[in-house]
Amino acid sequence: AFPKGVAIFFKEIQDFFGTSYSEIAWVSSIMLATTYGAGPISSILVNRYGSRPVVILGGLLCGIGMVSAAFCTSILQLYICVGFITGFGLALNLQPSVIIIGKYFLKRRPIANGLAMAGSPVMLCTLAPLNQFLFDNFGWRGSFLILGAILLNCCVAGALFRPIGAATASVKTQVAEEGKDALKEEVTKDAMEMSSPRNITMETKTEEEGGKGCCEKVNQYLDFSLFKHRGFLIYLIGNVLMFLGFFAPIVFLAPYAKHIGIDEYSAAFLLSILAIVDMIARPTTGIIANSKWVRPRIQYFFSFSIAFNGACHLLCPLASGYTGLVVYSIFFGLAFGMVCAMLFETLMDLVGAARFTSAVGLVTIAECCTILLGPPIGGTLIDTFGDYKYMFIKCGAVMVLAGTFLFIMNYYNYHALAKEEKERKAKEEDPKSVRTENEGRNNWNKETAQEGPELEPLREEREGLKKEVNGT
Amino acid sequence: EKNITLDRATRIELSCRLDKYSHLKRLQVTWKRGNETIRHMNKTENSWSIQLRILDYSNLGGYSCTLKGEEEISAMFHLQVPKIEGKEKPIVSYEGDTAVMICKSFGYTPIAWTWYMTNGSEQIAINDSLLADKYVINRLSANVTHLKILKLTKEDDGVYWCEAAFELGKSKGKLQLRVLSLMVPLKPFLAIVAEVVILVTIVFLYEIYSKKKEKSAEDEKEFDQVEQL
C-alpha cells in the first residue's frame, strides 16, 4: 500500500528536481523491490532474534528513511532514502508479522490471515486522502517528515508482538552441536502462560544432513532444504507464475478507463470500488477458509481464486462502457482479496509453522523478480499493440495457467501426503521400526496438525495495523 | 455562446445560421461589436456572416449577432488570446529551500514569457539577470516556462504571475507560493513521535508488570508447596 500511496507526491517531486516520469517511478520500484528482495535477510533475523526486535527495528528504519527523505537534495538521495531504507524497513515489518500469525494461531489461522491482510486496503484508502491533505498543507518535504513519524507507529505494533517462548535459534544450535536425535514436540501454549514454556522446534533435516558444519549453520538461519519440500516447490512455481499477471491490471485500470473515454474522477472511483470490495473480501475469505469444509482443501480454494482472478481479466476486454468496468472492478476486487488473504495461509499450511520463517523469505525473493517484471511487460504490450486488451489477455492467461497448475499439483500433493500418513500410521503400530519413526515424524512436521488449546487472537487489529504499511 | 482562441493575426469568418425558425418572416439580423454595428455582412439563404481581420489586441473581444423578428435571438462570440493555467492550490515550500514554479501554455506557443511578483498591490517584473543567485528563469520548451526561486525567505511568500506574450496580446496565469518555517511540520512530527514512545513504554511496562505478578504468584505457590512438605 505504501509505495502506491507515495505516488501522489511524484508530480511535485518531478517538477522540483526536473526529472522525467520514469526516473520518479524508480523510487516506487526500488521500494517495492527492496521490500520483497530483503525477505531472506528478514527471515534470517527473525530466525535468530525472534519477531519482535525485527519489527521494532523495521519501524525505526522506515521512520528514519522517510525523515531523511524530507531533507533530500537530489533524486539519487531519494532513491536511497525512500527506496532502499524505507523499503528495507518495510521488509523487516512484512516478514515477521506474517510469521507471527503462524506462531500465535492454529485453529483460526485463516481468519487471522484474512483480517491481517485486510489492513492493506484499509491503509490504501486512508493513505490517499491523507497524503493529499498533508501535501496541500506541508508540501512534499513536510509530508515525508510526518509520514516518517506515522511509520514509527510500526514500533508500537511490534512491541505488542509478545514472544511465545525463548528464541528457538539458540536451542537449535545446541541440538546440532550435540548431534543427538533429540526429538521434542512443539507445544503451543495458551496466551496466559506465555512467559513460561519453551518452544523447542525440531530440525531433523539439519541432523540428517550431518557432515558439513557450514551447511548446518546456514540451514539454521535460512532453511534451504525447503527446496526439497514438494509442497514448497509447488507453491513457489505457482506463485512466481501468478505474480507475473497479478499487479499489472491494477496499475493499468485507471489509464484503461481514461483510454475508453471515462473522466478522471470516475476512473479513480473504480479503484476505490476495488479497494472497498477488497477490504470486505479478505476477512470473509479468511472465515470461509477456516470452515471445516474448506480448510483441509484450502489449496484447492487458493488455486480456484487465482483461476477466478484470471477469468476476470480475460473477460475484461468484453466489458463495454462504465457499468461494465464497474462490474469488472467489483469482481476483480473480490478475486484480488481472496488471493491476498490466502497467500501466506496456504504457505503456512504446506510448510508448517516451524519452517515458515525461512519459507516466506525464500518465496518473497523469488516473487520479487516477477512482481517487478509484471507491470513493465504489460506496459510494453500496450505500447506495441496500442490496445489494452492484450495486456488483460496476457494477465488472465498467466493466472489461469498458474491456477490450474496449482490445482493439479496440489491434487497430487494431497494424495502423496495421504499415502505417507498411512505409511506412518502403519509403521507406528510396529514397535520395532525405530528407524522409520524418524521419517514419520519428519512428515508429521510438515503439517502442524496439533490440536493444542486455542490461542486468543492477541490484539488482532494491531496486526491489521501492521499489514497496512506492507506490500500487498 | 462560443469562445474562440486566437494567438496570431488572422482572418476569421463568424456566421450565424438559422435552422428551426426559418418560417419566421421579416427578419432583421445585425452584427454588433459592443454597441457598434458592423456593416459588411454576407447573407445566404439562412445564414448571416461577417468577415473580420484580426490584427491586434483591439480587434479582439465580444461579437454578437442578433436576429430581430417576432422574437429576438442572439448569439455571442468571444475572441480571445490563449489562456494560461497557473496553479489553483498554493505551492508550499520552506525557508532556505528552493521553489520551482511552472507555467504551461496549451496548444499555442507564446512569443515570450515574463514573470511578475506581487508587492502589495503592484506587480513587479522579475529580472533574473539582475538577481541571478535568487531567481532563475528557464524556458524548458516552447510552451513551458520555469521560475526557480532560491534561498527562500518569508518575504517571498505571495502571489506570482506568469505572463505569456502572443502576437495579439498577453495572457496571465496566477500562482501562489507559501513559505513555511521548519517549525510548522515539526510540531505534528514531534507529537506523533511522543505518542509512539508513550505507547511503546506502556506496552513494555505492562509486560514487565504482568511478569512480576506471575513470578510472585509462582513464588507463592512454591512457598505453599514447601510449607505443605
XYZ file of C-alpha atoms in Angstrom:
701
model
C 0.000 0.000 0.000
C 2.764 2.419 0.853
C 4.581 2.570 -2.484
C 1.281 3.249 -4.190
C 0.375 5.908 -1.655
C 3.591 7.848 -2.117
C 2.874 8.154 -5.832
C 0.733 11.226 -5.128
C 3.858 13.242 -4.396
C 5.617 12.241 -7.557
C 4.336 15.045 -9.769
C 5.665 17.732 -7.450
C 8.959 15.987 -6.877
C 9.303 15.521 -10.604
C 8.882 19.273 -11.145
C 11.180 20.099 -8.284
C 14.123 18.005 -9.402
C 13.368 18.362 -13.093
C 13.363 14.639 -13.807
C 11.306 12.527 -16.150
C 8.393 10.373 -15.103
C 10.270 7.104 -15.449
C 13.037 8.319 -13.160
C 10.485 9.097 -10.492
C 8.768 5.755 -10.968
C 12.049 4.112 -9.985
C 11.517 5.320 -6.420
C 8.387 3.203 -6.137
C 10.016 0.275 -7.883
C 13.088 0.326 -5.669
C 10.901 0.447 -2.595
C 8.817 -2.500 -3.742
C 11.876 -4.447 -4.868
C 13.665 -3.948 -1.548
C 10.569 -4.890 0.427
C 10.382 -8.243 -1.313
C 14.050 -8.743 -2.012
C 15.151 -8.248 1.575
C 12.819 -11.054 2.580
C 15.522 -13.654 3.232
C 17.502 -11.212 5.366
C 14.365 -10.555 7.337
C 13.759 -14.281 7.728
C 17.295 -14.846 8.940
C 16.931 -12.083 11.509
C 13.619 -13.478 12.723
C 15.090 -16.941 12.997
C 17.919 -15.539 15.040
C 16.272 -12.897 17.202
C 12.553 -13.541 17.080
C 9.827 -11.415 15.578
C 9.560 -8.521 17.955
C 13.023 -6.907 17.769
C 12.947 -7.204 13.993
C 9.631 -5.397 13.679
C 10.726 -2.608 16.011
C 13.928 -2.225 14.029
C 11.876 -2.193 10.846
C 9.645 0.545 12.178
C 12.666 2.634 13.157
C 14.227 2.150 9.746
C 11.050 3.225 7.954
C 10.839 6.295 10.113
C 14.486 7.214 9.619
C 14.188 6.608 5.884
C 11.251 8.941 5.407
C 12.590 11.633 7.725
C 15.900 11.702 5.899
C 13.990 11.764 2.618
C 12.448 15.039 3.756
C 15.895 16.637 3.597
C 16.987 15.205 0.267
C 18.536 17.449 -2.307
C 18.791 15.120 -5.274
C 16.849 12.333 -6.888
C 19.614 9.853 -6.105
C 19.295 10.581 -2.424
C 15.562 9.996 -2.735
C 16.244 6.595 -4.276
C 18.344 5.681 -1.265
C 16.165 7.166 1.452
C 12.692 6.379 0.230
C 13.659 3.409 -1.891
C 16.227 1.405 -0.006
C 15.971 2.413 3.615
C 12.198 2.641 3.855
C 11.838 -0.427 1.633
C 14.170 -2.399 3.854
C 12.247 -1.252 6.913
C 9.022 -2.391 5.287
C 10.584 -5.774 4.551
C 11.539 -6.119 8.186
C 7.917 -5.397 9.021
C 6.291 -7.673 6.483
C 8.032 -10.961 7.216
C 7.751 -11.093 10.999
C 4.117 -10.037 11.033
C 3.226 -12.810 8.614
C 5.346 -15.270 10.572
C 3.885 -14.366 13.905
C 0.387 -15.236 12.750
C 1.620 -18.770 12.296
C 3.064 -18.778 15.781
C 0.044 -17.439 17.559
C -2.804 -19.102 15.746
C -3.662 -22.549 14.640
C -7.354 -23.256 14.754
C -8.437 -19.874 13.466
C -5.351 -19.124 11.442
C -7.129 -18.477 8.136
C -9.373 -15.873 9.754
C -6.344 -14.248 11.344
C -4.576 -14.171 8.000
C -7.613 -12.732 6.292
C -8.032 -9.989 8.882
C -4.359 -9.140 8.901
C -4.199 -8.847 5.138
C -7.343 -6.705 5.218
C -5.248 -3.984 6.766
C -3.596 -3.237 3.451
C -6.626 -1.927 1.533
C -7.776 -0.021 4.615
C -4.456 1.756 4.721
C -4.546 2.396 0.984
C -7.961 4.014 1.285
C -6.923 6.256 4.154
C -3.449 6.955 2.844
C -4.603 8.534 -0.419
C -6.679 11.378 1.074
C -4.278 11.712 3.997
C -1.347 12.182 1.673
C -3.293 14.763 -0.327
C -4.127 16.667 2.855
C -0.557 16.573 4.099
C 0.722 17.673 0.752
C -1.634 20.655 0.497
C -0.644 21.856 3.926
C 3.012 20.994 4.221
C 4.418 20.436 0.760
C 6.237 17.233 -0.018
C 9.096 17.715 2.405
C 6.832 18.233 5.387
C 4.650 15.327 4.331
C 7.621 12.960 4.246
C 8.589 14.117 7.710
C 5.137 13.431 9.108
C 4.792 10.140 7.232
C 8.059 9.072 8.832
C 6.559 9.722 12.226
C 3.411 7.791 11.334
C 5.536 4.857 10.220
C 7.168 4.828 13.635
C 3.846 3.508 14.854
C 5.021 0.201 13.471
C 7.254 0.061 16.518
C 4.181 0.155 18.697
C 2.643 -2.723 16.816
C 5.960 -4.519 17.103
C 6.090 -4.011 20.823
C 2.826 -5.901 21.057
C 4.372 -8.983 19.454
C 4.981 -10.774 22.689
C 7.244 -13.743 22.098
C 5.714 -17.112 22.899
C 8.884 -18.667 24.122
C 12.638 -18.424 24.082
C 14.420 -17.840 20.816
C 14.344 -21.130 19.017
C 17.636 -20.480 17.232
C 19.804 -20.850 20.294
C 18.239 -24.209 21.093
C 18.773 -25.402 17.552
C 22.472 -24.668 17.822
C 22.606 -26.820 20.902
C 20.827 -29.697 19.211
C 23.009 -29.531 16.152
C 26.223 -29.448 18.170
C 25.253 -32.363 20.310
C 24.140 -34.178 17.192
C 21.643 -36.229 19.080
C 18.256 -37.447 17.999
C 16.605 -35.140 20.452
C 13.045 -35.312 19.305
C 10.928 -32.872 21.196
C 7.450 -31.849 20.326
C 6.324 -28.369 19.541
C 3.804 -27.293 22.068
C 1.669 -24.251 21.566
C 0.573 -22.742 24.818
C -2.231 -20.537 25.962
C -1.594 -16.787 25.982
C -1.748 -16.666 29.778
C 1.202 -18.936 30.286
C 3.228 -17.335 27.571
C 6.286 -16.487 29.575
C 6.972 -19.930 30.973
C 7.130 -22.668 28.325
C 9.993 -23.119 25.972
C 9.146 -23.857 22.412
C 11.653 -26.255 21.120
C 11.330 -26.963 17.463
C 12.997 -29.866 15.924
C 15.052 -29.732 12.826
C 15.539 -33.287 11.753
C 16.670 -32.118 8.392
C 19.680 -30.409 9.924
C 20.663 -33.598 11.677
C 20.153 -35.781 8.665
C 22.383 -33.653 6.564
C 25.036 -34.095 9.268
C 28.535 -33.826 7.813
C 29.234 -30.294 6.709
C 29.003 -27.965 9.666
C 28.744 -24.913 7.416
C 25.641 -26.227 5.707
C 24.103 -26.889 9.076
C 24.729 -23.389 10.235
C 23.229 -21.860 7.100
C 20.229 -24.123 7.471
C 19.661 -22.852 10.954
C 19.249 -19.368 9.663
C 17.634 -19.986 6.321
C 16.258 -23.352 5.584
C 17.436 -24.104 2.045
C 16.342 -27.686 2.478
C 12.886 -26.311 1.775
C 13.784 -26.667 -1.884
C 13.428 -30.401 -1.438
C 9.989 -29.946 0.037
C 7.410 -30.903 -2.543
C 4.662 -28.599 -1.314
C 7.019 -25.671 -1.123
C 8.220 -26.148 -4.681
C 4.656 -26.358 -5.957
C 3.753 -23.174 -4.130
C 6.858 -21.390 -5.348
C 6.404 -22.197 -9.012
C 2.692 -21.481 -8.959
C 3.104 -18.156 -7.205
C 6.010 -16.973 -9.299
C 3.824 -17.581 -12.354
C 0.866 -15.866 -10.798
C 2.671 -12.665 -9.864
C 3.542 -12.085 -13.487
C -0.050 -11.136 -14.075
C -1.135 -10.069 -10.635
C -0.380 -6.390 -10.250
C -0.447 -5.196 -13.842
C -4.239 -4.870 -14.146
C -4.444 -2.614 -11.084
C -1.687 -0.392 -12.409
C -3.392 -0.060 -15.776
C -7.051 0.004 -14.747
C -7.301 3.783 -14.429
C -5.359 4.511 -17.639
C -7.510 1.936 -19.473
C -10.649 3.631 -18.203
C -9.398 7.024 -19.376
C -8.453 5.442 -22.696
C -12.026 4.308 -23.256
C -13.131 7.837 -22.548
C -14.139 7.870 -18.913
C -13.260 11.005 -16.990
C -10.548 11.106 -14.343
C -12.698 11.097 -11.253
C -14.809 8.141 -12.311
C -11.646 6.274 -13.214
C -10.230 6.946 -9.758
C -13.540 5.846 -8.310
C -13.110 2.460 -9.979
C -10.003 1.907 -7.907
C -11.887 2.935 -4.779
C -14.592 0.366 -5.530
C -11.862 -2.212 -5.951
C -10.298 -1.288 -2.627
C -13.587 -1.378 -0.728
C -14.608 -4.761 -2.137
C -11.066 -5.984 -1.414
C -11.385 -4.799 2.174
C -14.534 -6.820 2.721
C -13.386 -9.827 0.720
C -10.236 -10.519 2.711
C -11.669 -11.269 6.154
C -14.648 -13.006 4.555
C -12.309 -15.288 2.655
C -10.478 -15.921 5.886
C -13.690 -17.020 7.543
C -14.653 -19.224 4.603
C -11.185 -20.738 4.501
C -11.479 -21.579 8.150
C -14.699 -23.516 7.796
C -14.330 -27.248 8.219
C -15.227 -27.975 4.606
C -12.640 -25.724 3.085
C -9.714 -25.841 5.473
C -8.486 -29.345 4.636
C -8.738 -28.475 0.965
C -7.534 -24.930 1.233
C -5.041 -25.372 -1.597
C -7.876 -26.072 -3.988
C -9.651 -22.931 -2.817
C -6.485 -20.944 -3.404
C -5.985 -22.268 -6.924
C -9.642 -21.632 -7.642
C -9.362 -17.995 -6.596
C -6.290 -17.495 -8.780
C -8.077 -19.006 -11.760
C -11.137 -16.869 -10.976
C -8.913 -13.829 -10.996
C -7.540 -14.839 -14.377
C -11.019 -15.401 -15.766
C -11.993 -11.868 -14.697
C -9.092 -10.402 -16.633
C -9.871 -12.460 -19.704
C -13.445 -11.181 -19.658
C -12.474 -7.563 -19.071
C -11.976 -6.579 -22.737
C -15.586 -7.623 -23.277
C -16.751 -5.039 -20.756
C -18.039 -2.010 -22.544
C -18.699 1.359 -21.014
C -18.570 2.437 -17.441
C -21.038 -0.068 -15.945
C -19.075 -2.937 -17.472
C -15.921 -1.655 -15.874
C -17.651 -1.214 -12.520
C -18.756 -4.849 -12.616
C -15.228 -5.840 -13.550
C -13.803 -3.809 -10.654
C -16.150 -5.487 -8.194
C -15.209 -8.983 -9.338
C -11.560 -8.064 -9.558
C -11.639 -6.657 -6.035
C -13.269 -9.835 -4.809
C -10.759 -12.083 -6.544
C -7.798 -9.948 -5.508
C -8.886 -10.019 -1.892
C -9.389 -13.769 -1.941
C -5.929 -14.403 -3.322
C -4.191 -11.993 -0.964
C -5.965 -13.305 2.104
C -4.815 -16.833 1.425
C -1.397 -16.030 0.061
C 0.502 -16.738 3.234
C -2.055 -19.010 4.782
C -1.512 -21.646 2.108
C 2.242 -21.437 2.508
C 1.865 -21.961 6.245
C -0.429 -24.854 5.561
C 2.082 -26.539 3.277
C 5.277 -25.916 5.158
C 4.219 -25.778 8.756
C 4.858 -23.037 11.276
C 8.328 -24.315 12.088
C 9.865 -23.690 8.722
C 7.563 -20.914 7.697
C 10.090 -18.248 8.651
C 12.600 -19.370 6.089
C 9.927 -20.303 3.579
C 8.436 -16.842 3.477
C 11.873 -15.305 2.974
C 12.713 -17.545 0.049
C 9.292 -17.098 -1.513
C 9.396 -13.300 -1.352
C 12.764 -13.047 -3.006
C 11.584 -15.283 -5.842
C 8.358 -13.320 -6.197
C 10.312 -10.081 -6.201
C 11.528 -10.604 -9.754
C 8.164 -11.389 -11.268
C 6.359 -8.664 -9.341
C 8.720 -6.131 -10.803
C 8.533 -7.591 -14.287
C 4.756 -7.801 -14.433
C 3.687 -4.170 -14.990
C 6.556 -3.287 -17.369
C 5.763 -6.302 -19.549
C 2.138 -5.226 -19.572
C 3.274 -1.724 -20.455
C 5.339 -2.920 -23.406
C 2.397 -4.988 -24.654
C 0.207 -1.909 -24.541
C 2.814 0.182 -26.305
C 3.475 -2.315 -29.088
C -0.135 -3.146 -29.840
C -1.650 0.168 -28.850
C -4.518 -1.679 -27.222
C -5.056 -2.589 -23.604
C -6.859 -5.831 -24.269
C -3.677 -7.807 -24.974
C -2.362 -6.913 -21.569
C -5.564 -8.176 -19.944
C -5.480 -11.352 -22.014
C -1.861 -11.964 -21.064
C -2.544 -11.418 -17.354
C -5.662 -13.546 -17.479
C -3.927 -16.356 -19.322
C -0.946 -16.375 -16.946
C -3.165 -16.523 -13.902
C -5.479 -19.211 -15.238
C -2.367 -21.210 -16.071
C -0.972 -20.691 -12.572
C -4.302 -21.627 -11.030
C -4.651 -24.841 -12.989
C -1.036 -25.763 -12.345
C -1.501 -25.309 -8.600
C -4.754 -27.226 -8.679
C -3.305 -30.266 -10.417
C -0.085 -30.293 -8.438
C -1.865 -29.916 -5.134
C -4.198 -32.756 -6.008
C -1.111 -34.894 -6.482
C 0.427 -33.485 -3.304
C -2.618 -34.230 -1.175
C -2.614 -37.790 -2.438
C 1.071 -38.218 -1.700
C 0.631 -36.763 1.775
C -2.286 -39.089 2.496
C -0.198 -42.050 1.373
C 2.705 -41.030 3.609
C 0.323 -40.568 6.514
C -0.979 -44.092 6.032
C 2.552 -45.477 5.927
C 3.452 -43.608 9.070
C 0.454 -44.918 10.939
C 1.182 -48.450 9.823
C 4.784 -48.208 10.973
C 3.937 -46.552 14.264
C 1.918 -49.565 15.231
C 5.024 -51.641 14.644
C 7.245 -51.038 17.716
C 10.408 -52.466 16.159
C 10.841 -49.972 13.335
C 12.533 -47.143 15.189
C 14.484 -46.162 12.095
C 11.413 -45.188 10.148
C 9.987 -43.297 13.092
C 12.359 -40.548 12.186
C 10.827 -40.324 8.741
C 7.376 -40.438 10.188
C 7.944 -37.507 12.480
C 9.510 -35.767 9.556
C 6.332 -35.984 7.539
C 4.248 -35.175 10.551
C 6.047 -31.927 10.971
C 5.049 -30.838 7.522
C 1.571 -30.158 8.792
C 1.454 -28.926 12.346
C -1.828 -30.604 12.982
C -1.557 -30.063 16.658
C -4.859 -29.902 18.397
C -3.468 -27.620 21.034
C -5.539 -25.241 23.040
C -6.713 -22.249 21.098
C -4.803 -19.037 21.422
C -6.559 -15.793 21.952
C -6.081 -13.552 18.933
C -3.847 -11.167 20.702
C -4.858 -7.706 19.568
C -5.700 -8.764 16.064
C -6.398 -5.273 14.953
C -2.905 -4.220 15.861
C -1.632 -6.838 13.487
C -4.037 -5.438 10.980
C -2.372 -2.097 11.543
C 0.914 -3.801 10.831
C -0.177 -5.082 7.491
C -1.252 -1.611 6.433
C 2.179 -0.471 5.636
C 3.126 -3.501 3.682
C 3.119 -4.569 0.057
C 0.058 -6.497 -0.916
C -22.021 31.466 -26.764
C -18.722 30.487 -28.181
C -15.142 31.101 -27.157
C -12.599 31.304 -29.903
C -8.910 31.323 -29.109
C -6.555 33.134 -31.425
C -2.844 33.501 -30.956
C -1.811 35.305 -34.093
C -3.098 37.751 -36.661
C -5.579 36.076 -38.954
C -8.774 36.421 -40.948
C -11.821 34.891 -39.432
C -15.392 34.417 -40.534
C -18.194 34.355 -37.996
C -21.601 33.174 -39.126
C -24.993 32.833 -37.536
C -27.256 30.191 -39.009
C -30.963 29.727 -38.560
C -32.338 26.192 -38.567
C -35.656 25.912 -36.901
C -37.371 29.225 -37.156
C -36.899 29.622 -40.881
C -40.616 30.112 -41.173
C -40.239 33.464 -39.454
C -40.561 36.269 -41.902
C -39.374 39.793 -41.796
C -36.095 39.013 -40.117
C -33.598 41.644 -39.366
C -30.111 40.482 -38.467
C -27.490 42.752 -37.012
C -23.875 42.034 -36.165
C -22.513 44.128 -33.387
C -19.309 44.607 -31.552
C -20.310 46.110 -28.238
C -22.618 48.844 -29.353
C -21.079 49.337 -32.761
C -22.875 47.792 -35.671
C -20.882 46.087 -38.357
C -21.948 46.911 -41.852
C -20.363 44.456 -44.208
C -22.455 41.375 -43.809
C -22.776 38.454 -46.176
C -26.164 36.880 -46.430
C -27.011 33.462 -47.803
C -30.277 31.547 -47.646
C -30.460 31.142 -43.896
C -27.103 32.317 -42.592
C -25.568 35.677 -41.963
C -21.828 36.058 -41.639
C -19.155 38.660 -41.249
C -15.512 38.554 -42.145
C -13.030 40.026 -39.765
C -9.369 40.815 -39.936
C -7.824 40.373 -36.539
C -4.594 42.303 -36.431
C -4.059 43.279 -32.863
C -5.494 43.362 -29.426
C -8.047 45.988 -30.241
C -9.750 43.674 -32.670
C -10.447 41.084 -30.016
C -13.495 40.998 -27.834
C -17.123 40.082 -27.969
C -19.055 39.952 -31.227
C -22.773 39.331 -31.307
C -25.363 38.606 -33.930
C -28.952 39.473 -33.140
C -31.999 38.252 -35.033
C -34.982 40.517 -34.644
C -38.237 39.135 -35.847
C -41.226 38.280 -33.773
C -38.728 37.083 -31.166
C -35.224 38.288 -30.529
C -32.457 35.707 -30.586
C -28.808 36.462 -30.209
C -25.519 34.603 -30.237
C -22.214 35.758 -28.755
C -18.664 35.087 -29.915
C -15.703 35.781 -27.669
C -12.425 36.218 -29.459
C -9.569 35.933 -27.042
C -5.908 35.109 -26.553
C -4.988 31.646 -25.277
C -5.460 31.176 -21.562
C -2.560 30.305 -19.335
C -3.121 27.992 -16.435
C -1.403 28.682 -13.185
C -1.951 26.575 -10.102
C -5.098 26.766 -8.035
C -3.548 25.337 -4.896
C -0.632 27.159 -3.324
C 2.834 25.709 -3.650
C 4.237 25.020 -0.225
C 7.924 25.365 0.433
C 10.287 26.028 3.296
C 12.697 28.730 4.312
C 16.127 28.220 2.831
C 14.747 25.767 0.312
C 14.192 26.219 -3.427
C 10.789 26.678 -5.021
C 10.018 25.778 -8.596
C 7.034 27.298 -10.365
C 5.893 26.126 -13.747
C 3.552 27.696 -16.256
C 2.281 25.944 -19.339
C 0.530 27.116 -22.423
C -1.673 24.536 -24.075
C -1.529 24.276 -27.806
C -0.272 27.743 -28.607
C 3.331 28.909 -28.465
C 3.888 32.287 -26.853
C 6.471 34.690 -28.149
C 7.845 35.467 -24.718
C 7.287 34.750 -21.051
C 7.553 37.225 -18.190
C 7.276 36.582 -14.501
C 5.815 39.064 -12.045
C 5.931 39.261 -8.316
C 3.216 40.992 -6.353
C 4.449 43.589 -3.901
C 1.470 44.969 -2.073
C -0.761 45.948 -4.962
C 1.962 46.401 -7.535
C 3.260 43.864 -9.936
C 6.985 43.897 -10.315
C 8.718 42.109 -13.108
C 11.341 39.585 -12.047
C 14.690 40.197 -13.634
C 16.742 37.068 -13.400
C 19.923 38.545 -14.790
C 19.889 41.202 -12.125
C 19.344 38.820 -9.229
C 20.947 35.731 -10.678
C 21.538 33.999 -7.374
C 17.953 34.418 -6.329
C 15.870 33.872 -9.446
C 16.449 31.565 -12.356
C 14.087 31.658 -15.301
C 14.273 28.802 -17.762
C 12.273 28.174 -20.833
C 12.165 24.399 -20.830
C 10.318 24.083 -24.099
C 8.331 26.333 -26.357
C 5.214 26.092 -24.229
C 6.668 25.713 -20.744
C 8.419 28.196 -18.500
C 10.203 27.607 -15.231
C 10.796 30.019 -12.386
C 13.190 28.850 -9.719
C 13.435 30.871 -6.534
C 16.480 30.084 -4.440
C 17.094 30.641 -0.772
C 13.505 31.289 0.138
C 12.583 33.702 2.870
C 9.279 34.741 4.355
C 9.195 37.750 2.049
C 8.985 35.517 -0.977
C 5.578 34.389 0.163
C 2.762 35.674 -2.024
C 1.219 35.686 -5.462
C 3.206 35.326 -8.641
C 2.089 35.837 -12.214
C 3.437 34.268 -15.336
C 2.609 36.252 -18.415
C 2.713 34.881 -21.910
C 3.023 37.330 -24.757
C 1.240 36.433 -28.004
C 1.029 38.362 -31.189
C -2.414 39.538 -30.356
C -1.969 40.271 -26.706
C -0.912 38.985 -23.321
C -2.317 36.365 -21.012
C -1.608 35.736 -17.348
C -1.587 32.778 -15.036
C -1.661 33.014 -11.284
C 0.447 31.033 -8.850
C 0.663 31.254 -5.140
C 3.698 30.498 -3.057
C 3.599 29.763 0.624
C 6.820 29.783 2.587
C 6.697 27.962 5.888
C 9.238 27.752 8.602
C 10.602 24.349 9.535
C 8.803 24.505 12.844
C 5.439 24.026 11.172
C 5.691 20.347 10.226
C 7.983 19.691 13.145
C 5.175 20.107 15.665
C 2.937 17.313 14.386
C 6.038 15.190 13.857
C 7.152 15.540 17.451
C 3.602 14.966 18.635
C 3.382 11.653 16.789
C 6.847 10.567 17.921
C 5.890 11.342 21.513
C 2.719 9.294 21.102
C 4.710 6.354 19.760
C 7.214 6.491 22.607
C 4.445 6.669 25.186
C 2.573 3.709 23.716
C 5.693 1.568 23.484
C 6.606 2.362 27.075
C 3.107 1.482 28.246
C 3.257 -1.864 26.457
C 6.638 -2.748 27.888
C 5.751 -1.604 31.389
C 2.565 -3.659 31.299
C 4.530 -6.679 30.234
C 7.098 -6.306 32.991
C 4.282 -5.759 35.484
C 2.400 -8.883 34.418
C 5.601 -10.914 34.511
C 6.269 -9.755 38.048
C 2.747 -10.718 39.030
C 3.213 -14.182 37.592
C 6.523 -14.572 39.304
C 5.118 -13.581 42.654
C 2.181 -15.945 42.098
C 4.623 -18.749 41.290
C 6.737 -17.912 44.288
C 3.650 -18.089 46.439
C 2.781 -21.491 45.016
C 6.281 -22.765 45.682
C 6.116 -21.348 49.152
C 2.824 -23.134 49.773
C 4.264 -26.380 48.468
C 7.301 -26.050 50.661
C 5.042 -25.372 53.619
C 2.999 -28.455 52.862
C 6.107 -30.576 52.744
